[in-house]
Short mmCIF file of C-alpha atoms and ligand atoms in Angstrom, two decimals:
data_model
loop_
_atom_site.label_atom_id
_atom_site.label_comp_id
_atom_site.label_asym_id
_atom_site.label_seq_id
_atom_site.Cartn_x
_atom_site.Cartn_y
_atom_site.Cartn_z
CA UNK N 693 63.85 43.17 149.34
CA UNK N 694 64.72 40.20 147.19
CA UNK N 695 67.07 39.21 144.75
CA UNK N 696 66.99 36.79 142.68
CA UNK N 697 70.29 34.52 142.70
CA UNK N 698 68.63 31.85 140.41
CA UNK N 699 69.13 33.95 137.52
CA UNK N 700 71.47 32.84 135.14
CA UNK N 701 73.50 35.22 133.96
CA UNK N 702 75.99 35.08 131.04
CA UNK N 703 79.67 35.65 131.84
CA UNK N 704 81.13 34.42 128.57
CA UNK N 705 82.63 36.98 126.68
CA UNK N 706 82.49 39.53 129.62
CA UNK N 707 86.90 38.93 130.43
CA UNK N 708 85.78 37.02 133.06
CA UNK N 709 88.63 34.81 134.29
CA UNK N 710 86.33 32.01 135.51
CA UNK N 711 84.42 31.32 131.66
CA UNK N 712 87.19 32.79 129.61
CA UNK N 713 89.93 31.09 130.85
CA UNK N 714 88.65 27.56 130.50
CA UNK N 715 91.04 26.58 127.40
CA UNK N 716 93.95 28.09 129.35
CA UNK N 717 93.13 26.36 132.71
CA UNK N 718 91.78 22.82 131.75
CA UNK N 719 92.70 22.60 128.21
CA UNK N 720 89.06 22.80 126.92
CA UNK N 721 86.27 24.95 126.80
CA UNK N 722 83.96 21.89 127.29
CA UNK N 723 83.92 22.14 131.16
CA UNK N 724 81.46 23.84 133.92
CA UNK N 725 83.65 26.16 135.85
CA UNK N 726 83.30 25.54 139.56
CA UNK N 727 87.09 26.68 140.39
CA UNK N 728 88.27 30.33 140.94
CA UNK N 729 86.46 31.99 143.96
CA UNK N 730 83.83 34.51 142.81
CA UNK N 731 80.38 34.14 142.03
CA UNK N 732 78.38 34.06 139.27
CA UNK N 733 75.50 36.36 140.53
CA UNK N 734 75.05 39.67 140.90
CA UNK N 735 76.30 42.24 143.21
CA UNK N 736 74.37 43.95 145.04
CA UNK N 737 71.78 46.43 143.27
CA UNK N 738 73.74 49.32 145.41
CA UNK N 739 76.91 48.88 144.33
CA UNK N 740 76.23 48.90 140.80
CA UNK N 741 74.35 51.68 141.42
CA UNK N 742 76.98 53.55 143.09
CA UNK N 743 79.37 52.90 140.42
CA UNK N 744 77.20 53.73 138.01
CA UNK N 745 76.49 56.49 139.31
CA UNK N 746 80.40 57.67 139.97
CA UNK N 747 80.80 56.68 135.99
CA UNK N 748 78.34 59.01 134.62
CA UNK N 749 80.31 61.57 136.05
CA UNK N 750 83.24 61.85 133.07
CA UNK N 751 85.74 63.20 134.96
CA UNK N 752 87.88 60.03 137.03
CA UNK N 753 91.08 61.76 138.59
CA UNK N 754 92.89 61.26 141.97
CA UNK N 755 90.36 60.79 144.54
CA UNK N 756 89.93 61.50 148.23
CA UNK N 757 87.26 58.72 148.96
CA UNK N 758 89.62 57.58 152.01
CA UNK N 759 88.15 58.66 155.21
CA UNK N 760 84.52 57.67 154.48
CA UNK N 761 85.54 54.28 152.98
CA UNK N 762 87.29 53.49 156.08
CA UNK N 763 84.28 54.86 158.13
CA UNK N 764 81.95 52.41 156.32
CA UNK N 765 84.62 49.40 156.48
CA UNK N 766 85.06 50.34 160.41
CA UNK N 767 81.16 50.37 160.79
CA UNK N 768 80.47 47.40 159.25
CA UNK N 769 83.31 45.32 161.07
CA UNK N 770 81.51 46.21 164.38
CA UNK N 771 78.03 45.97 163.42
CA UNK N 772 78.70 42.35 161.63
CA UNK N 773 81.45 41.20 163.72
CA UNK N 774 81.27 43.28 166.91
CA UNK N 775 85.10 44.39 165.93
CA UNK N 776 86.05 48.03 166.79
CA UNK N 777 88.85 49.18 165.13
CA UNK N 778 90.50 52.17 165.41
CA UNK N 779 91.02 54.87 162.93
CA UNK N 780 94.40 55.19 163.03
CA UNK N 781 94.80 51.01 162.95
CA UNK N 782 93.41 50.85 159.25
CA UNK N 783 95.33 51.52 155.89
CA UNK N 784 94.02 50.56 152.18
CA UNK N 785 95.66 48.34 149.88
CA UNK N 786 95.47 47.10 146.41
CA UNK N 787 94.29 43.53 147.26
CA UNK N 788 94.55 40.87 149.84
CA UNK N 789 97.46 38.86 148.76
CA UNK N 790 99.51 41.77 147.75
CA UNK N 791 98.77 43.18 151.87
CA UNK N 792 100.25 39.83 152.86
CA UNK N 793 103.16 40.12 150.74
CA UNK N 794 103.36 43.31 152.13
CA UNK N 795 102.99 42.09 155.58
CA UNK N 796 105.95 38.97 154.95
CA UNK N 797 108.21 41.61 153.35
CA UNK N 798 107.52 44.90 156.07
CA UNK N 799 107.73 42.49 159.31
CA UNK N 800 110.00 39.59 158.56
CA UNK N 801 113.77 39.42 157.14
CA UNK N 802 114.92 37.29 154.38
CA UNK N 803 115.05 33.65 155.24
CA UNK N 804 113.05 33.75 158.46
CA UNK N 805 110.41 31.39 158.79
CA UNK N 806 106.38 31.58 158.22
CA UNK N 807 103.95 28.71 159.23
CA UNK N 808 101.01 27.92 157.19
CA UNK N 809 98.38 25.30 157.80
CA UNK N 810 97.89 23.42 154.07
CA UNK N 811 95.77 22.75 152.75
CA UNK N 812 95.26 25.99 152.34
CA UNK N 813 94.53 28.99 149.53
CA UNK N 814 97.97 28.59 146.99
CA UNK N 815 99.01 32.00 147.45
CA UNK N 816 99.91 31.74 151.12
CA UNK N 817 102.63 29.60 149.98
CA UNK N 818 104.10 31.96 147.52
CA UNK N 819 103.59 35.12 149.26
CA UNK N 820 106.10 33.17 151.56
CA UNK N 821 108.41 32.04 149.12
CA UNK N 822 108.45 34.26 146.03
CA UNK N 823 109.61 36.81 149.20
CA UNK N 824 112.76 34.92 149.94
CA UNK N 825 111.39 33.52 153.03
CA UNK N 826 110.86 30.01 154.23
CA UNK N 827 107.67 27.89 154.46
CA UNK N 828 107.04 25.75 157.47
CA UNK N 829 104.05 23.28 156.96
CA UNK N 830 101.64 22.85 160.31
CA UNK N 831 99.13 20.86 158.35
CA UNK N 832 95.56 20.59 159.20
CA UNK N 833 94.11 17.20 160.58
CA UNK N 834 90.88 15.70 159.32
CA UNK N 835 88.84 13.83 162.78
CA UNK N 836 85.54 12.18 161.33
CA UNK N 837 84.91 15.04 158.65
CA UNK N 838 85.78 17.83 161.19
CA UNK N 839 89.11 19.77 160.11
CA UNK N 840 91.10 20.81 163.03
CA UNK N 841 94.32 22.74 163.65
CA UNK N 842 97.12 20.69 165.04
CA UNK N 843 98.95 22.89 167.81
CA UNK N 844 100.77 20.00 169.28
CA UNK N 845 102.39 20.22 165.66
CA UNK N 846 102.65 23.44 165.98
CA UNK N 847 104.22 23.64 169.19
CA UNK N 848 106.87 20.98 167.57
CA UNK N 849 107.98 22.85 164.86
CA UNK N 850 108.45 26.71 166.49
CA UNK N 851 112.12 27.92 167.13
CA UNK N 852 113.03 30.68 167.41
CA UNK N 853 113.55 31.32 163.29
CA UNK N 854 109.93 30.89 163.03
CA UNK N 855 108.52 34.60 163.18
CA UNK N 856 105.25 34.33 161.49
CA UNK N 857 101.93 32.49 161.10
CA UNK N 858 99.67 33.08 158.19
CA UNK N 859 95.77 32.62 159.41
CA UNK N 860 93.24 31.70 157.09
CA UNK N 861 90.12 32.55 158.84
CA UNK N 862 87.31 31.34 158.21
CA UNK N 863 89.42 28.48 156.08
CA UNK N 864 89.72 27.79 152.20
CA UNK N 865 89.61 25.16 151.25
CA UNK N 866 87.88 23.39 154.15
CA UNK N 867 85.40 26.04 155.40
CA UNK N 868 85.93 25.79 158.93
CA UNK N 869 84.99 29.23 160.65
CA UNK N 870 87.80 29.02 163.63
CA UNK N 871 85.42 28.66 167.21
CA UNK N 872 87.01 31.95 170.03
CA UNK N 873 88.39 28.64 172.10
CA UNK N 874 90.49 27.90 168.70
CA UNK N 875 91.45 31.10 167.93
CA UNK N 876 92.89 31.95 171.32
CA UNK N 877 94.89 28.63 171.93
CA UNK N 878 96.40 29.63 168.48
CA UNK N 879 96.64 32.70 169.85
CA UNK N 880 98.45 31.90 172.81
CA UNK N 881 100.82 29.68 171.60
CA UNK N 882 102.00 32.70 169.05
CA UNK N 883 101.95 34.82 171.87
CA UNK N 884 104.35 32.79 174.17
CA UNK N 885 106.90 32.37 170.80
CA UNK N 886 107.02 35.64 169.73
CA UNK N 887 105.20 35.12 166.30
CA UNK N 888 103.12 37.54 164.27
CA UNK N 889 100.02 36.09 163.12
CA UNK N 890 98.68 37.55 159.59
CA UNK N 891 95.32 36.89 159.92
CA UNK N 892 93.53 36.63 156.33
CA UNK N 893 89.61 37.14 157.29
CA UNK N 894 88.11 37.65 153.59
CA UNK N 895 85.84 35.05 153.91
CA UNK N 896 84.59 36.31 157.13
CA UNK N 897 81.27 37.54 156.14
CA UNK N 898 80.59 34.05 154.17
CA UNK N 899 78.97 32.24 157.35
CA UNK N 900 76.49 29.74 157.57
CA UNK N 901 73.92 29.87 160.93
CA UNK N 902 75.25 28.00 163.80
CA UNK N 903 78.95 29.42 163.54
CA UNK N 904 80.34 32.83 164.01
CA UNK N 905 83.14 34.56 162.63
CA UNK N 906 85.71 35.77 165.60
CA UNK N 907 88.45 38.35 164.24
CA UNK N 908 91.40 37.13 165.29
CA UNK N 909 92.08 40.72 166.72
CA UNK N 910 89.39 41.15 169.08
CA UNK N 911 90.33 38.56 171.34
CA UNK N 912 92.04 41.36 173.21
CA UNK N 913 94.47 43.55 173.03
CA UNK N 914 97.84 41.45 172.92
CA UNK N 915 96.32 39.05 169.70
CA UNK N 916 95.78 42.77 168.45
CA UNK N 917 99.00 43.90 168.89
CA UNK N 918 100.60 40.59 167.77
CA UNK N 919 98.69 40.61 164.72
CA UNK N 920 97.84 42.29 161.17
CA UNK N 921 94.40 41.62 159.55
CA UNK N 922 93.15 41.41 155.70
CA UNK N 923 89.56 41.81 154.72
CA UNK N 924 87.85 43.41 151.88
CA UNK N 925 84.48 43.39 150.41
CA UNK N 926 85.63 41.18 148.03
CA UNK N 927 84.71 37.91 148.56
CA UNK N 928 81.67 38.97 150.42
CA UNK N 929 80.08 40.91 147.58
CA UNK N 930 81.34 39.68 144.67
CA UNK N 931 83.49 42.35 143.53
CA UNK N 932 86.60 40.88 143.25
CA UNK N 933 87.73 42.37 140.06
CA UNK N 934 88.24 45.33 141.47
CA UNK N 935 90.65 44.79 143.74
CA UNK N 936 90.32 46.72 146.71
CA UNK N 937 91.02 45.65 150.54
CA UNK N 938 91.88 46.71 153.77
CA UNK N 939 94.15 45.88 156.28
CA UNK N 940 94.02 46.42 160.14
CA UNK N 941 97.56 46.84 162.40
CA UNK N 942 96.95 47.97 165.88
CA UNK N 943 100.37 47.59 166.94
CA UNK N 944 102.24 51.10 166.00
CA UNK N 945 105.80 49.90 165.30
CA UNK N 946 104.30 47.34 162.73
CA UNK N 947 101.85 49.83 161.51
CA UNK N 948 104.88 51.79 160.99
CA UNK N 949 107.46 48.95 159.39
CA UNK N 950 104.05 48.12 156.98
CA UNK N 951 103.04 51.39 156.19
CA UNK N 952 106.73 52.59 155.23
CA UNK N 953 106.59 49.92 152.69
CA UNK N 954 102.99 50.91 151.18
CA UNK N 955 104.04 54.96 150.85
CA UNK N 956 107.86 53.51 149.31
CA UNK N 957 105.99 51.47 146.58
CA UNK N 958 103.22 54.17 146.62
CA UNK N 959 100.51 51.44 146.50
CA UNK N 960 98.29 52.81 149.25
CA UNK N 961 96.36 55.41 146.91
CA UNK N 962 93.31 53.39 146.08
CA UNK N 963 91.00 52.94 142.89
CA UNK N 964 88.53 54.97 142.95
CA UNK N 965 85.86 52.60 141.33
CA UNK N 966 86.87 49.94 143.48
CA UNK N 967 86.43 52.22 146.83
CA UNK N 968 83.08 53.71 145.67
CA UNK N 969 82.05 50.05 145.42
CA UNK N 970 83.48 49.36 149.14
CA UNK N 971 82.18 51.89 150.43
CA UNK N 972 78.62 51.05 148.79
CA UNK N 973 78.99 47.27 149.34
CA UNK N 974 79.43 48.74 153.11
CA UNK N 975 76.87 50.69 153.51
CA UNK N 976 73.57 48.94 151.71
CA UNK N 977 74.51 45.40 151.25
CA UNK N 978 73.77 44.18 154.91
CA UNK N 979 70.75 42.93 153.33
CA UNK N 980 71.59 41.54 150.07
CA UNK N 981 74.40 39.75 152.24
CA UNK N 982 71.91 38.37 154.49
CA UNK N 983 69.80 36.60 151.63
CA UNK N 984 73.17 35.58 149.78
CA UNK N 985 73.82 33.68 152.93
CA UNK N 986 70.53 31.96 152.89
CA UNK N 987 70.49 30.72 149.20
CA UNK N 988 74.50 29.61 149.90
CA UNK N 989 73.52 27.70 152.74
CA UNK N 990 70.66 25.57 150.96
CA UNK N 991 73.09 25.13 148.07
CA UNK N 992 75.47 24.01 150.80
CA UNK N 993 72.62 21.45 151.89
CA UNK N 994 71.51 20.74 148.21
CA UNK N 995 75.23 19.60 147.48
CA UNK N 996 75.90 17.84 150.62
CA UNK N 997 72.73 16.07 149.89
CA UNK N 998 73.55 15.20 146.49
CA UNK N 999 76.39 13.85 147.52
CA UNK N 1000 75.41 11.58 149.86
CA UNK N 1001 72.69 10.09 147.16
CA UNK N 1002 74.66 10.00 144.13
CA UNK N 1003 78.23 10.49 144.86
CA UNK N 1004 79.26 7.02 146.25
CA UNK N 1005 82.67 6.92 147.88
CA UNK N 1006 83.09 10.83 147.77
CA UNK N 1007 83.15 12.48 150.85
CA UNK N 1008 82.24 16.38 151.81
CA UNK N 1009 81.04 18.15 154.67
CA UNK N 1010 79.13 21.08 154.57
CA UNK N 1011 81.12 23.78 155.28
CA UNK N 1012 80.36 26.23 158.80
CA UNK N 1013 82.13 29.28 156.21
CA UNK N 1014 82.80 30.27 152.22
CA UNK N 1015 81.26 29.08 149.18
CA UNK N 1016 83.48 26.26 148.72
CA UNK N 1017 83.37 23.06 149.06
CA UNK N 1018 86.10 20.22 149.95
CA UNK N 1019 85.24 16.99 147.81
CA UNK N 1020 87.55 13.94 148.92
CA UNK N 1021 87.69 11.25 146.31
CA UNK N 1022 90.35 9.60 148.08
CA UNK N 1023 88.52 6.27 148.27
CA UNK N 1024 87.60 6.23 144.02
CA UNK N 1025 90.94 7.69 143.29
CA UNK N 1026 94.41 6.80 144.29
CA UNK N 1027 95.93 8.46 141.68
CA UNK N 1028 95.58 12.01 141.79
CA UNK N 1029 96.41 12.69 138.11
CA UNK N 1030 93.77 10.30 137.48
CA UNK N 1031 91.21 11.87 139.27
CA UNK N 1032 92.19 15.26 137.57
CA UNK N 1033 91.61 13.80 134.34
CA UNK N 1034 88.38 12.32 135.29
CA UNK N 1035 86.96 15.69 136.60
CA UNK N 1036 87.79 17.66 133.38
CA UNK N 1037 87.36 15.23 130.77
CA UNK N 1038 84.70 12.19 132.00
CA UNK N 1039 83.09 14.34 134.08
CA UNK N 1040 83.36 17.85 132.10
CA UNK N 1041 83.59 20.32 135.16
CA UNK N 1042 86.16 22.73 136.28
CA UNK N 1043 87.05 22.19 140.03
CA UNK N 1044 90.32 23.55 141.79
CA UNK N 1045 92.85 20.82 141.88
CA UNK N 1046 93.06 19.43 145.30
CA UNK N 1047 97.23 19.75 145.30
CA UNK N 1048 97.21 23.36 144.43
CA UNK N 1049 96.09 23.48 148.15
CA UNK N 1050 99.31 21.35 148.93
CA UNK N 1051 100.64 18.10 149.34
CA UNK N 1052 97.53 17.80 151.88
CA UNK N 1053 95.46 18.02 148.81
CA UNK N 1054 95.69 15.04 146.92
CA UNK N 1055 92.91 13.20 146.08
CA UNK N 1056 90.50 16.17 146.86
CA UNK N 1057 89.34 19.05 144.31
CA UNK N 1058 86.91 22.32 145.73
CA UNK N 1059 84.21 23.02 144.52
CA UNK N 1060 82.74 26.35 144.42
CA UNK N 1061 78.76 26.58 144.78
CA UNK N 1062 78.18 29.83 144.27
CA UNK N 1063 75.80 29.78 141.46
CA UNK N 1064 72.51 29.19 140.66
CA UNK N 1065 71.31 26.04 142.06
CA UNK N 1066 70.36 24.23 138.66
CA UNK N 1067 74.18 25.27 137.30
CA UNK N 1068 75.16 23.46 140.59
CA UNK N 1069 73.16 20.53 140.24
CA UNK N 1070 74.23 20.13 136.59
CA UNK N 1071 77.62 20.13 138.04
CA UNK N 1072 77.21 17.58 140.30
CA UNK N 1073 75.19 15.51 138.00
CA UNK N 1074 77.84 15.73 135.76
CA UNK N 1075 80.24 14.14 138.31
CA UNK N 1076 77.38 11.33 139.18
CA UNK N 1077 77.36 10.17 135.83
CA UNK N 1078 81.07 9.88 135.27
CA UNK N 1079 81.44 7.85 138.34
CA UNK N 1080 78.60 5.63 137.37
CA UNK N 1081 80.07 4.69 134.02
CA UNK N 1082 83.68 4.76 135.64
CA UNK N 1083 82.08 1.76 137.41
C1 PLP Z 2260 91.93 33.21 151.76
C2 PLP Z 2260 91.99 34.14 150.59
N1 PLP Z 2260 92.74 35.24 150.65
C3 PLP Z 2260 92.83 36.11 149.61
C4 PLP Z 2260 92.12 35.88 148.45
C5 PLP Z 2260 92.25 36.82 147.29
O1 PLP Z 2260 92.33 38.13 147.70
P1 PLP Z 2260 92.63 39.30 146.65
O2 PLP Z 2260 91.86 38.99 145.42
O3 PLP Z 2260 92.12 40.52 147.38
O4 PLP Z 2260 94.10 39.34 146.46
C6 PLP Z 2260 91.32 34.73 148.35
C7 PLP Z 2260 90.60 34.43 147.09
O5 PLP Z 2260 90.08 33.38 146.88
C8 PLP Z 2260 91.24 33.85 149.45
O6 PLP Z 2260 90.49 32.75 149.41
#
């Protein structure tokens, strides 16, 4: 089948945090939004189907969706990942960063530490912090282009107060898709101190040929049992708005500690539109993914491209995972709040600011490609021109 991901399609006016909240974010409506991670196409033809088809039904009480949600979520993690996960490993939660708060609050104590490796998606540091607990920074390091993890860094900073890592897997903002050798050193080393690694694997299904997505989890059974992963259809599909993810904990004493928390704060019920559209997104969107992935990748190229033509003195590699892309304008800007400026009001596009990722940030903003290619390229060319007249 195809799909046509070069339609425009208007969001304005739909509450659709990335169009609506442009005066709120930037301070003007008179930017291209290129920031918050969804996309502006649409989902799958099944999904809407299958939520249509749940709405013309008028009745929308307590549901009992569970088990076959999970079956699809299971089958789709070993099919697309070649991850088998067991029934009684899986629970269903309200979100991916409320799971990780979850997770931080269930399996750590007040005060302990969590490492995260900035830059890195903002909420890893609050899910940390807003929980009473403490962040330790193991920041990534940038060798020619390639983002790496540094574990000698890591090594450094774990005592025995560290408890915790938080994964980002494949990585926002730099869209590194972790190789097995990477995962498993991390692994190791988490192993040896004792740490649990929350392993956030949303963008999993967002890979670009050449890489491959390893859950963290099915290195073998001690990463499994040391770990807790997040994934949803989310990202993948582009039905974020409704808010519906799983999470996987093979160990049974921290299934136990997290799922004690879920059934006290009653948060483990599910939505029912948001697991009919799992559970569709599951089950017929293999091959909507598969051409998403192909029209993502050339706007990867097209941007990467671009870049190297028109956007003098701003660096980006095309990412092996996600929709996003890291833009380094470290050698046109040394001023960060300058180049913030520049973006929204020379240039006239809405990018995530570069230090919302962390310190690590400055001097970058993301950009997110996931749109049709002409919005994309107007984007860009939007950027070009400022930088030409900036001189
Ligand atoms: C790494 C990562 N985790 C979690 C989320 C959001 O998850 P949710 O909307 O399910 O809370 C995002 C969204 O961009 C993300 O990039």
């Amino acid at each position: 089948m195809s799909y046509n991901f070069d339609a425009t399609i208007e969001r304005r006016g739909t509450d659709c945090e990335k169009w609506d909240l442009l005066e709120k974010i930037f301070g003007t409506t008179d930017v291209l939004p290129f920031w918050v991670a969804d996309m502006d196409f649409a989902a799958a033809p099944g999904i809407a189907a299958a939520l249509q088809a749940r709405a013309s039904h008028p009745v929308y009480g307590y549901q009992t969706k569970e088990e076959k949600v999970f079956h699809a979520a299971m089958a789709w993690e070993a099919r697309r990942h070649g991850w088998v996960i067991e029934r009684d490993w899986i629970l269903n939660t309200p979100g991916v960063v409320a799971s990780l708060s979850a997770a931080v609050l269930s399996l750590t104590s007040p005060g302990d530490k969590i490492v995260i490796q900035p830059p890195v998606y903002p909420p890893f540091f609050t899910c940390v912090t807003r929980n009473g607990r403490q962040v330790v920074e193991n920041p990534l390091r940038e060798r020619n282009g390639c983002w790496e993890m540094d574990l000698a860094d890591l090594e450094r900073k774990l005592d025995p107060t560290v408890k915790m890592l938080i994964l980002c897997s494949p990585h926002n903002p730099v869209g590194r898709v972790w190789t097995r050798d990477e995962l498993r050193t991390l692994g190791d080393i988490c192993l040896r101190h004792g740490i649990t690694v929350l392993a956030d694997e949303i963008h999993c299904d967002l890979v670009f040929p050449g890489h491959r997505h390893v859950p963290f989890a099915s290195l073998g059974r001690e990463y499994a049992n040391a770990s807790v992963t997040f994934f949803s259809p989310s990202k993948t599909f582009n039905i974020a708005g409704t808010y519906t993810s799983f999470v996987v904990l093979p160990d049974p004493d921290k299934h136990r500690r997290y799922g004690d928390l879920v059934a006290a704060l009653d948060i483990g019920e599910g939505n029912l539109f948001g697991l009919t559209a799992a559970e569709a997104a599951y089950k017929t969107g293999g091959d909507w993914l598969d051409n998403l992935l192909s029209y993502l990748g050339a706007n990867a190229d097209a941007l990467v491209d671009f870049a190297r033509r028109e956007l003098p003195g701003v660096r980006v590699e095309k990412p092996e995972g996600t929709y996003l892309a890291w833009l380094d304008f470290r050698t046109r800007f040394t001023d960060h709040d300058a180049l913030k400026k520049f973006l929204i009001h020379d240039a006239k596009v809405g990018l995530s600011d570069g230090l919302s990722f962390g310190r690590q940030g400055a001097g970058f903003a993301r950009f997110n490609f996931a749109c049709p290619r002409t919005l994309m390229l107007e984007g860009l060319s939007r950027i070009a021109d400022a930088l030409r007249k900036k001189g």
